């Protein structure tokens, strides 16, 4: 008896055939079912509405891929979505499965997060009003252990300031590993985040974070470096929020922090090089700044020139931070002393000191 006759003429064959037809039907219907489920999940977020173009199912690797997602704030007229991405791939993390842990990984391409300042009397778009971990758990029924984002961006907009502000980091590549401790206890208990990006499409940004996601109180080591940010690229931000702006110069920013049991220790080290705050031709003749702003810029420029390291043309300080994480203490006097140290003793360098250890 041929196989096809066996399928048709025997009850076992008909049962197998029925099962095959059902599996094919489920496979065909599955993308629509998952699409409706994801859309319903996003639409149930109070104050937000989600939009998805399509969903692809990859049963062979236990994954589904969301295409062109947008999450829009509906309770205020914000012209930018809170979150958008070209694709979000959610799948079983097979490397962890081989170790006996059933966890998931998330891979995003071109994710974009947009923070927007609120108009007077309106709520800003920050996303801090929602529990996004709950949304993630609904979209992925198993715990997420690995997260990767490729070519992302983070923007801060203020459409109501004068001038309007758009400050951003782009080309964000981020990898977060061991979020659910799939590797076991000990040192591998730490989740590790590495980020590389560009600030304003040109200045290198590097961030490293080791954190214990299971600690009752914050327990982490953190370092951050921003190198060679051209001050003219954030001129609109300075004009909108600061009493002065910059006509030239670069900013380096170095940060190291460590926390344990809610206590924190660290420092912030800003370094300004070749800074020019007041230009008579640009600020007075071209931009027609008001007299009070010109006076403030002239005063700021005078003290900056007075206290900067002349051979390096550099104004810098090192600000120590310590105390409780929810109410840290900033060392004002040491910061002032470090301005003088940079100006008249030894210029600070935009390097990590590796001098910060978790408080005891």
XYZ file of C-alpha atoms in Angstrom:
360
model
C 0.000 0.000 0.000
C 1.370 3.385 -0.985
C 1.801 6.117 1.570
C -0.929 8.283 0.043
C -3.425 5.400 0.055
C -2.475 4.703 3.661
C -3.237 8.347 4.520
C -6.663 8.176 2.889
C -7.826 4.630 3.547
C -6.756 3.980 7.154
C -7.969 5.664 10.308
C -4.378 6.229 11.448
C -3.533 7.812 8.112
C -6.583 10.050 8.267
C -5.632 11.073 11.799
C -2.112 11.990 10.637
C -3.534 13.875 7.650
C -5.949 15.761 9.888
C -3.099 16.685 12.232
C -0.983 17.939 9.305
C -3.872 20.054 8.005
C -4.453 21.492 11.478
C -0.762 22.342 11.894
C -0.674 24.060 8.497
C -3.838 25.996 9.347
C -2.414 27.071 12.703
C 0.852 28.128 11.043
C -1.062 30.218 8.500
C -3.254 31.819 11.167
C -0.505 32.308 13.759
C 0.931 35.626 12.460
C -2.532 37.235 12.515
C -3.252 35.854 15.982
C 0.071 37.114 17.371
C -0.359 40.486 15.608
C -3.776 40.953 17.219
C -2.403 39.905 20.614
C 0.524 42.348 20.444
C -1.708 45.196 19.230
C -4.176 44.527 22.056
C -1.310 44.472 24.581
C 0.002 47.832 23.359
C -3.457 49.403 23.152
C -4.115 48.452 26.778
C -1.312 50.742 27.983
C -3.151 53.760 29.477
C -2.251 56.992 27.698
C -0.467 55.280 24.799
C -1.360 53.678 21.491
C 0.748 51.107 19.664
C 1.027 50.583 15.927
C 2.617 47.552 14.240
C 3.020 46.970 10.502
C 3.477 43.192 10.498
C 4.680 40.149 12.434
C 6.800 37.248 11.189
C 6.794 33.859 12.926
C 9.905 31.628 13.056
C 8.798 28.412 14.760
C 12.068 26.589 14.101
C 13.941 28.902 16.482
C 11.064 29.786 18.822
C 10.815 33.408 17.729
C 8.581 36.109 16.367
C 9.626 39.392 14.780
C 7.687 42.659 15.089
C 8.001 44.942 12.062
C 7.837 48.761 12.258
C 6.485 49.372 15.738
C 5.492 52.786 17.131
C 4.290 53.682 20.608
C 2.556 57.064 20.652
C 1.456 59.150 23.631
C -2.251 59.908 23.225
C -3.029 62.177 26.184
C -0.957 65.131 24.904
C -0.187 66.503 21.422
C 3.416 65.256 21.123
C 4.643 65.099 17.490
C 7.132 62.279 18.158
C 6.484 58.689 19.301
C 7.860 57.716 22.689
C 9.332 54.613 21.088
C 9.781 53.272 17.560
C 11.840 50.506 15.956
C 12.268 48.946 12.529
C 12.246 45.418 13.957
C 12.061 43.697 17.336
C 13.054 40.038 17.312
C 11.963 38.062 20.393
C 13.239 34.503 20.653
C 14.375 31.694 22.923
C 18.027 32.139 23.954
C 19.413 28.796 22.812
C 22.831 29.192 24.431
C 21.111 29.495 27.822
C 18.739 26.621 27.026
C 21.747 24.315 26.644
C 22.695 25.298 30.216
C 19.215 24.364 31.443
C 17.766 27.907 31.629
C 14.620 28.769 29.656
C 15.026 32.487 28.922
C 14.546 34.862 25.993
C 16.620 37.335 24.039
C 15.486 40.558 22.376
C 17.194 42.009 19.296
C 16.175 45.460 18.041
C 17.179 47.293 14.874
C 16.994 51.089 14.725
C 15.164 51.578 18.032
C 14.369 55.206 18.782
C 13.376 56.748 22.120
C 12.057 60.318 22.142
C 11.786 62.409 25.306
C 9.795 65.613 24.827
C 9.563 68.584 27.195
C 5.983 69.508 28.074
C 4.360 72.813 27.287
C 3.276 74.822 30.320
C 0.352 72.994 31.900
C 0.999 69.802 29.911
C 2.772 66.617 30.906
C 6.196 65.922 29.412
C 6.820 62.727 27.447
C 9.270 60.764 29.571
C 7.739 57.290 29.796
C 8.461 57.160 33.533
C 4.742 56.992 34.334
C 4.418 53.366 33.147
C 5.763 49.979 34.244
C 7.375 48.940 30.954
C 8.736 45.718 32.449
C 5.141 44.507 32.781
C 4.530 45.238 29.082
C 7.706 43.345 28.159
C 6.596 40.362 30.245
C 3.267 40.276 28.412
C 5.016 40.324 25.029
C 7.567 37.690 26.080
C 6.083 35.022 28.394
C 9.534 33.917 29.620
C 12.171 36.038 31.348
C 14.478 38.131 29.155
C 18.184 37.383 29.695
C 19.859 39.105 26.734
C 19.039 42.384 25.023
C 20.743 43.918 21.999
C 20.013 47.156 20.136
C 21.674 48.105 16.849
C 21.840 51.587 15.284
C 19.490 53.157 17.801
C 18.975 56.766 18.855
C 17.774 58.747 21.869
C 16.436 62.293 21.420
C 15.461 65.079 23.785
C 13.127 67.614 22.155
C 11.723 70.906 23.342
C 9.369 72.334 20.733
C 8.288 75.205 22.991
C 11.690 76.735 23.791
C 13.289 79.559 21.836
C 15.169 78.279 19.934
C 13.690 74.778 19.681
C 15.928 72.034 21.056
C 16.915 68.635 19.646
C 19.763 66.999 21.572
C 20.469 63.385 20.738
C 22.787 60.415 20.651
C 22.696 58.186 17.586
C 24.401 55.074 16.183
C 23.628 53.464 19.542
C 24.870 49.871 19.762
C 24.022 48.289 23.111
C 24.308 44.773 24.531
C 22.893 43.713 27.915
C 23.815 40.190 29.049
C 22.829 37.904 31.936
C 19.857 40.032 32.980
C 18.112 36.989 34.430
C 21.286 35.349 35.784
C 21.086 32.382 33.412
C 24.781 31.674 34.064
C 24.355 30.980 37.766
C 25.662 32.604 40.942
C 28.964 34.206 41.890
C 30.544 36.812 39.635
C 28.304 35.732 36.769
C 25.332 36.944 38.806
C 26.055 40.442 37.487
C 24.222 41.737 34.439
C 26.591 43.554 32.070
C 25.694 46.439 29.774
C 28.012 47.853 27.101
C 27.027 50.837 24.961
C 28.799 52.672 22.174
C 27.194 55.652 20.462
C 27.756 59.074 18.931
C 26.570 62.301 20.542
C 25.173 64.734 17.966
C 26.436 62.426 15.218
C 30.156 62.986 15.900
C 31.335 62.666 19.534
C 32.210 59.207 20.886
C 30.116 57.911 23.788
C 31.078 54.768 25.725
C 29.237 53.329 28.710
C 29.870 50.220 30.815
C 27.605 49.019 33.598
C 27.849 45.945 35.831
C 24.775 45.584 38.031
C 23.280 42.960 40.312
C 19.627 42.836 39.183
C 18.667 40.753 42.225
C 20.142 43.020 44.920
C 17.582 44.444 47.356
C 19.388 47.813 47.179
C 21.319 49.200 44.174
C 24.613 47.374 43.625
C 26.538 48.445 40.519
C 29.740 49.723 38.911
C 29.368 52.301 36.162
C 31.662 54.289 33.885
C 30.884 56.738 31.092
C 32.968 58.774 28.643
C 31.938 61.471 26.177
C 34.813 62.729 24.014
C 35.215 65.794 21.801
C 31.648 67.089 21.703
C 31.680 70.289 19.663
C 29.951 72.953 21.747
C 28.486 74.607 18.665
C 26.438 71.437 18.064
C 24.494 72.071 21.296
C 24.284 75.850 20.857
C 20.463 75.836 20.644
C 20.309 73.899 23.925
C 22.604 76.425 25.632
C 20.710 79.422 24.231
C 17.408 77.928 25.428
C 18.456 76.893 28.948
C 21.759 78.567 29.898
C 22.621 82.245 30.411
C 25.365 81.893 27.782
C 26.155 79.952 24.622
C 29.366 78.795 22.983
C 30.899 79.918 19.711
C 33.640 77.282 19.740
C 35.224 74.643 21.934
C 34.805 70.981 22.826
C 33.481 69.113 25.841
C 34.843 65.888 27.337
C 32.869 64.280 30.151
C 34.062 61.377 32.309
C 31.935 59.723 35.002
C 32.630 56.802 37.340
C 30.164 55.554 39.953
C 29.919 52.563 42.274
C 27.048 51.699 44.593
C 26.392 49.034 47.196
C 23.525 48.675 49.675
C 22.175 52.076 48.614
C 25.451 53.963 49.202
C 27.267 55.573 46.269
C 30.778 56.844 45.568
C 32.151 58.401 42.394
C 32.988 61.542 40.470
C 32.062 63.631 37.441
C 34.874 65.208 35.431
C 33.862 67.825 32.801
C 36.643 69.221 30.595
C 36.139 72.196 28.262
C 38.816 72.947 25.670
C 39.334 75.967 23.423
C 36.104 77.476 24.730
C 34.889 80.796 23.297
C 31.740 82.082 25.004
C 31.422 85.641 23.670
C 31.964 86.693 20.078
C 31.082 90.346 19.428
C 30.530 89.732 15.716
C 28.319 86.653 16.185
C 26.524 87.370 19.467
C 25.997 91.125 19.172
C 26.025 91.992 15.487
C 24.569 88.787 13.958
C 22.420 87.225 16.712
C 21.554 90.572 18.374
C 21.696 89.094 21.879
C 20.158 91.299 24.561
C 22.576 93.386 26.687
C 22.061 91.303 29.852
C 22.994 88.108 28.019
C 26.070 89.798 26.534
C 27.148 90.903 30.039
C 26.663 87.377 31.433
C 28.595 85.845 28.546
C 31.399 88.372 28.944
C 31.590 87.689 32.706
C 31.536 83.911 32.201
C 34.198 84.181 29.528
C 36.402 86.347 31.773
C 36.362 83.900 34.712
C 36.770 80.898 32.423
C 39.834 82.472 30.825
C 41.191 83.452 34.236
C 40.889 79.952 35.724
C 41.687 77.787 32.732
C 44.933 75.920 32.162
C 46.619 78.303 29.727
C 49.065 75.870 28.047
C 46.210 73.403 27.364
C 43.535 76.099 26.810
C 41.354 73.985 29.098
C 38.802 74.691 31.829
C 37.976 71.623 33.944
C 37.141 70.264 37.355
C 36.485 66.998 39.169
C 33.298 66.826 41.235
C 33.223 64.054 43.892
C 29.883 62.419 44.698
C 29.170 60.301 47.782
C 26.489 59.401 50.305
C 23.133 57.730 49.819
C 21.998 57.071 46.260
C 18.598 58.658 46.891
C 20.207 61.789 48.386
C 23.833 62.051 47.198
C 26.241 64.694 48.430
C 28.163 66.776 45.877
C 31.586 68.001 46.959
C 31.340 71.722 46.156
C 34.570 72.808 47.863
C 36.634 69.966 46.327
C 35.134 70.872 42.937
C 36.285 74.484 43.339
C 39.696 73.276 44.470
C 39.925 71.041 41.408
C 39.192 74.011 39.125
C 42.276 75.671 40.588
C 44.259 72.428 40.395
C 43.445 72.059 36.696
C 44.203 75.712 36.012
C 47.431 76.177 37.915
C 48.879 72.768 38.866
C 48.106 69.995 36.387
C 45.505 69.743 33.647
C 42.956 66.964 34.009
C 42.809 64.294 31.316
C 39.608 62.751 29.888
C 40.516 59.259 31.073
C 38.928 56.841 33.500
C 40.774 56.849 36.820
C 39.607 53.387 37.973
C 39.781 54.805 41.491
C 36.153 54.223 42.480
C 35.201 51.192 44.579
C 31.816 50.229 46.067
C 31.252 51.906 49.463
C 31.692 49.673 52.500
